[in-house]
Short mmCIF file of C-alpha atoms and ligand atoms in Angstrom, two decimals:
data_model
loop_
_atom_site.label_atom_id
_atom_site.label_comp_id
_atom_site.label_asym_id
_atom_site.label_seq_id
_atom_site.Cartn_x
_atom_site.Cartn_y
_atom_site.Cartn_z
CA MET A 54 -57.37 70.56 -83.83
CA ARG A 55 -57.23 73.97 -85.54
CA LEU A 56 -58.93 77.22 -84.21
CA GLY A 57 -60.45 79.48 -86.81
CA VAL A 58 -61.25 82.92 -85.28
CA ASN A 59 -64.27 84.61 -86.71
CA ILE A 60 -63.64 88.39 -86.88
CA ASP A 61 -67.27 89.42 -87.89
CA HIS A 62 -68.13 90.98 -84.59
CA ILE A 63 -65.21 93.31 -84.46
CA ALA A 64 -66.76 94.77 -87.49
CA THR A 65 -70.20 94.75 -85.86
CA LEU A 66 -69.04 97.09 -83.21
CA ARG A 67 -67.32 99.25 -85.94
CA GLU A 68 -70.48 99.42 -88.01
CA ALA A 69 -72.56 100.43 -84.89
CA ARG A 70 -70.85 103.87 -85.40
CA LYS A 71 -69.92 103.58 -89.07
CA THR A 72 -66.38 104.56 -88.14
CA PHE A 73 -62.93 103.10 -88.58
CA GLU A 74 -62.41 101.37 -85.17
CA PRO A 75 -62.26 98.69 -84.07
CA ASP A 76 -60.65 97.30 -87.10
CA PRO A 77 -61.26 93.66 -87.80
CA ILE A 78 -57.98 93.36 -89.79
CA LYS A 79 -55.86 94.55 -86.83
CA GLY A 80 -58.03 92.03 -84.75
CA ALA A 81 -57.06 89.24 -87.14
CA LEU A 82 -53.43 90.04 -86.75
CA ILE A 83 -53.67 89.94 -82.95
CA ALA A 84 -55.62 86.71 -83.20
CA ILE A 85 -52.88 85.12 -85.35
CA GLU A 86 -50.23 86.20 -82.86
CA ALA A 87 -52.26 84.61 -80.07
CA GLY A 88 -52.42 81.37 -81.78
CA ALA A 89 -55.40 81.45 -84.32
CA ASP A 90 -54.80 78.92 -87.05
CA GLN A 91 -57.25 80.55 -89.44
CA ILE A 92 -59.19 83.77 -89.85
CA THR A 93 -62.79 83.32 -90.67
CA LEU A 94 -65.16 85.97 -91.88
CA HIS A 95 -68.66 86.14 -93.19
CA LEU A 96 -69.51 88.48 -96.02
CA ARG A 97 -73.21 89.01 -95.69
CA GLU A 98 -75.50 90.13 -98.55
CA ASP A 99 -76.61 93.14 -96.30
CA ARG A 100 -72.99 93.97 -95.32
CA ARG A 101 -74.06 94.32 -91.70
CA HIS A 102 -70.60 93.70 -90.41
CA ILE A 103 -67.72 92.78 -92.73
CA GLN A 104 -67.42 94.90 -95.81
CA ASP A 105 -65.93 94.04 -99.25
CA GLU A 106 -62.99 96.23 -98.39
CA ASP A 107 -62.20 94.21 -95.26
CA LEU A 108 -61.81 91.07 -97.19
CA PHE A 109 -59.47 92.51 -99.70
CA ARG A 110 -57.48 94.22 -97.02
CA LEU A 111 -57.24 90.84 -95.05
CA LYS A 112 -56.03 89.06 -98.24
CA CYS A 113 -53.24 91.67 -98.72
CA GLU A 114 -52.26 91.58 -95.01
CA LEU A 115 -51.94 87.81 -94.82
CA LYS A 116 -50.23 87.52 -98.12
CA ASP A 117 -46.80 86.72 -96.71
CA MET A 118 -48.24 84.51 -93.82
CA THR A 119 -49.31 80.88 -93.88
CA THR A 120 -52.49 81.57 -91.95
CA PRO A 121 -55.51 80.63 -94.24
CA ILE A 122 -58.66 82.72 -94.81
CA ASN A 123 -61.98 81.03 -94.49
CA LEU A 124 -64.72 83.05 -96.24
CA GLU A 125 -68.27 82.17 -95.22
CA MET A 126 -70.80 83.25 -97.76
CA ALA A 127 -74.16 82.46 -99.25
CA PRO A 128 -74.35 80.48 -102.52
CA THR A 129 -75.22 83.43 -104.84
CA GLU A 130 -73.72 84.87 -108.08
CA GLU A 131 -72.58 88.00 -106.30
CA MET A 132 -70.53 86.15 -103.66
CA LEU A 133 -69.17 83.67 -106.14
CA ASN A 134 -67.74 86.54 -108.13
CA THR A 135 -66.25 88.10 -105.02
CA ALA A 136 -64.70 84.79 -103.90
CA LEU A 137 -63.18 84.19 -107.36
CA ASP A 138 -61.76 87.76 -107.10
CA VAL A 139 -60.17 87.44 -103.63
CA LEU A 140 -59.36 83.68 -103.68
CA PRO A 141 -59.64 82.74 -100.03
CA ASN A 142 -58.10 79.38 -98.97
CA THR A 143 -61.56 78.08 -98.04
CA VAL A 144 -65.09 79.02 -98.92
CA THR A 145 -67.80 77.89 -96.43
CA LEU A 146 -71.16 78.05 -98.02
CA VAL A 147 -73.92 78.90 -95.52
CA PRO A 148 -77.61 79.72 -95.63
CA GLU A 149 -78.48 83.30 -95.31
CA LYS A 150 -81.80 85.06 -94.34
CA ARG A 151 -81.98 88.80 -94.15
CA GLN A 152 -83.92 89.03 -90.90
CA GLU A 153 -81.95 86.55 -88.86
CA ILE A 154 -79.61 87.71 -86.14
CA THR A 155 -77.13 84.98 -86.94
CA THR A 156 -76.99 81.83 -89.10
CA GLU A 157 -79.87 79.77 -87.74
CA SER A 158 -79.42 76.28 -89.33
CA GLY A 159 -77.19 74.39 -91.65
CA LEU A 160 -77.61 74.30 -95.45
CA ASP A 161 -80.16 71.85 -96.66
CA VAL A 162 -77.81 70.22 -99.04
CA VAL A 163 -80.27 67.39 -99.83
CA SER A 164 -82.75 69.80 -101.37
CA LEU A 165 -80.18 72.15 -102.79
CA ARG A 166 -77.86 69.77 -104.49
CA ARG A 167 -78.34 71.10 -108.07
CA HIS A 168 -78.26 74.71 -106.95
CA LEU A 169 -75.03 74.19 -104.90
CA ARG A 170 -73.20 72.30 -107.69
CA LYS A 171 -73.22 75.62 -109.76
CA TYR A 172 -71.09 77.36 -107.14
CA ILE A 173 -68.92 74.43 -105.85
CA LYS A 174 -67.46 73.64 -109.30
CA PRO A 175 -66.08 77.09 -110.15
CA LEU A 176 -64.73 77.53 -106.69
CA LYS A 177 -62.95 74.24 -106.75
CA ASP A 178 -61.70 74.83 -110.22
CA ALA A 179 -60.02 78.00 -108.83
CA GLY A 180 -58.14 76.00 -106.25
CA ILE A 181 -60.42 76.98 -103.30
CA ARG A 182 -61.36 74.37 -100.75
CA VAL A 183 -65.10 74.12 -100.33
CA SER A 184 -66.89 73.48 -97.14
CA LEU A 185 -70.65 73.21 -96.53
CA PHE A 186 -72.19 74.34 -93.22
CA ILE A 187 -74.69 71.47 -92.31
CA ASP A 188 -76.78 70.25 -89.48
CA PRO A 189 -75.13 67.07 -88.13
CA GLU A 190 -77.20 64.63 -89.97
CA GLU A 191 -76.07 61.51 -92.11
CA SER A 192 -78.36 62.52 -94.99
CA GLN A 193 -76.84 66.01 -95.22
CA ILE A 194 -73.30 64.36 -95.09
CA ASP A 195 -74.12 61.96 -97.95
CA ALA A 196 -75.50 64.87 -100.09
CA SER A 197 -72.33 66.66 -99.32
CA VAL A 198 -70.18 63.95 -100.71
CA GLU A 199 -72.55 63.73 -103.80
CA VAL A 200 -71.86 67.47 -104.65
CA GLY A 201 -68.10 66.92 -104.39
CA VAL A 202 -67.03 69.24 -101.57
CA ASP A 203 -63.80 68.84 -99.55
CA ALA A 204 -65.28 69.34 -96.13
CA VAL A 205 -68.40 69.88 -93.93
CA GLU A 206 -68.67 72.15 -90.85
CA LEU A 207 -71.09 70.70 -88.46
CA HIS A 208 -73.59 73.28 -86.92
CA THR A 209 -73.01 73.17 -83.24
CA GLY A 210 -75.90 75.69 -82.47
CA GLU A 211 -78.43 73.03 -81.30
CA TYR A 212 -75.74 71.56 -78.97
CA ALA A 213 -74.99 75.18 -77.71
CA ASN A 214 -78.62 75.78 -76.97
CA ALA A 215 -79.29 72.40 -75.43
CA TYR A 216 -79.44 71.54 -71.62
CA GLY A 217 -80.37 68.36 -69.47
CA SER A 218 -80.72 65.15 -71.20
CA ASN A 219 -80.75 67.02 -74.65
CA LEU A 220 -77.22 68.08 -74.11
CA GLU A 221 -75.81 64.51 -74.27
CA LYS A 222 -78.21 63.74 -77.22
CA GLU A 223 -76.95 66.69 -79.27
CA LEU A 224 -73.31 65.83 -78.30
CA ASN A 225 -73.82 62.28 -79.49
CA ARG A 226 -75.27 63.56 -82.78
CA LEU A 227 -72.08 65.57 -83.33
CA ARG A 228 -70.03 62.63 -82.32
CA ARG A 229 -71.79 60.27 -84.74
CA SER A 230 -71.74 62.89 -87.68
CA ALA A 231 -68.08 63.66 -87.22
CA ARG A 232 -67.24 59.93 -87.30
CA TYR A 233 -69.39 59.27 -90.35
CA GLY A 234 -68.11 62.37 -92.14
CA ARG A 235 -64.48 61.16 -91.78
CA ARG A 236 -65.37 57.71 -92.73
CA VAL A 237 -66.90 58.95 -96.10
CA GLY A 238 -63.71 60.95 -96.80
CA LEU A 239 -64.66 64.47 -95.79
CA GLU A 240 -62.65 66.90 -93.65
CA VAL A 241 -64.93 67.67 -90.63
CA PHE A 242 -65.05 70.93 -88.87
CA ALA A 243 -67.55 72.46 -86.39
CA GLY A 244 -68.81 75.79 -85.11
CA HIS A 245 -71.49 78.19 -83.94
CA GLY A 246 -72.42 79.12 -80.36
CA LEU A 247 -69.32 77.68 -78.92
CA ASN A 248 -68.04 79.40 -75.86
CA TYR A 249 -65.29 78.89 -73.00
CA GLN A 250 -67.61 76.46 -71.25
CA ASN A 251 -69.26 74.42 -73.88
CA VAL A 252 -66.25 74.02 -76.23
CA LYS A 253 -64.42 71.34 -74.26
CA ALA A 254 -66.86 68.52 -75.02
CA VAL A 255 -66.71 69.40 -78.82
CA ALA A 256 -62.93 69.76 -78.82
CA SER A 257 -62.73 66.17 -77.32
CA ILE A 258 -64.27 64.72 -80.43
CA LYS A 259 -61.12 63.51 -82.23
CA GLU A 260 -62.67 63.37 -85.75
CA ILE A 261 -63.22 67.14 -85.74
CA GLN A 262 -60.30 68.91 -87.28
CA GLU A 263 -61.19 72.59 -86.92
CA LEU A 264 -63.50 74.79 -84.78
CA ASN A 265 -64.69 78.19 -86.00
CA ILE A 266 -65.49 80.46 -83.09
CA GLY A 267 -66.33 84.10 -83.14
CA HIS A 268 -68.98 85.67 -80.79
CA SER A 269 -67.61 84.43 -77.44
CA ILE A 270 -64.08 85.21 -78.26
CA ILE A 271 -64.81 88.78 -79.24
CA ALA A 272 -67.28 89.26 -76.26
CA ASN A 273 -64.73 88.08 -73.85
CA SER A 274 -61.95 90.24 -75.47
CA ILE A 275 -63.79 93.24 -73.81
CA TYR A 276 -62.73 91.86 -70.36
CA TRP A 277 -59.47 90.15 -71.29
CA GLY A 278 -58.12 91.72 -74.43
CA LEU A 279 -58.30 89.93 -77.78
CA TYR A 280 -54.90 88.25 -77.59
CA GLU A 281 -55.75 86.69 -74.04
CA ALA A 282 -59.24 85.66 -75.30
CA VAL A 283 -57.89 83.83 -78.24
CA ARG A 284 -54.96 82.39 -76.19
CA ARG A 285 -57.37 80.99 -73.51
CA MET A 286 -59.86 79.44 -76.17
CA LYS A 287 -56.78 77.75 -77.88
CA GLU A 288 -55.45 76.44 -74.61
CA ILE A 289 -58.99 74.89 -73.66
CA ILE A 290 -59.21 73.34 -77.13
CA GLN A 291 -55.71 71.83 -77.13
CA GLU A 292 -56.06 70.38 -73.72
CA ALA A 293 -59.42 68.82 -74.46
CA TYR A 294 -58.25 67.33 -77.75
CA ARG A 295 -55.01 65.96 -76.00
CA CYS A 296 -56.93 64.31 -73.21
CA ALA A 297 -59.67 62.76 -75.50
CA GLU A 298 -59.50 59.02 -75.91
N1 PXP B 303 -69.23 78.84 -88.44
C1 PXP B 303 -70.26 79.39 -89.18
C2 PXP B 303 -70.49 78.68 -90.53
C3 PXP B 303 -70.90 80.56 -88.89
O1 PXP B 303 -71.78 80.98 -89.76
C4 PXP B 303 -70.55 81.22 -87.67
C5 PXP B 303 -71.27 82.56 -87.34
O2 PXP B 303 -70.87 83.43 -88.31
C6 PXP B 303 -69.61 80.59 -86.82
C7 PXP B 303 -69.04 79.34 -87.24
C8 PXP B 303 -69.09 81.28 -85.52
O3 PXP B 303 -70.26 81.28 -84.68
P1 PXP B 303 -70.10 82.04 -83.27
O4 PXP B 303 -70.02 83.53 -83.62
O5 PXP B 303 -71.47 81.72 -82.64
O6 PXP B 303 -68.94 81.52 -82.57
#
């Protein structure tokens, strides 16, 4: 199972002072050294953390490395043009609301099919793998197949917020969706709200091929340093994955 490290919140800290540090690209290089299999970043319409320049710099810094870039973006003309300019390895299309603190739900692919197709085709024609960030539901997976994407990223936010009997219910939703997604031929990823405690159960789902994790890794890097925060997350994921039936 691959670990994509989301570097947005390194930039959040930088933007708090509108200065040059901490530098998310330097963070990306440390994360790779510590075992990150991918660097994920979200270029938001309001540029609240990652800036266009970060994306271009990341592309240049990684040009001689095999580590892929996963660009999270809203399905808009502006973002499409940026993606076609930068050519990341993967684009993950996400819903975006100006007022939200973080991405609140998955894309409603069922009702946005026509709109999404407009963005998926040019991205795929440019050789970019396209993934959709969706809630773990069969109907969303079916619609994702229909619009011709390569992958889905299952939103783990509901699972991360659940407790008591709901926790097992949400975990089962993820298990069922991961199995279903693979059966219908998609690559299956997951992410959002995962941390050092709750990641184990998700990493035990064999059908999930990649986890994208940001906030908890960056938060804990304040105590442990970024290298150690990534290393520990990778270790937990690998152990859980190995021990899963
Ligand atoms: N995956 C997607 C599609 C996201 O939008 C985010 C948040 O930017 C993440 C994963 C990472 O979530 P978190 O920061 O809660 O680990």
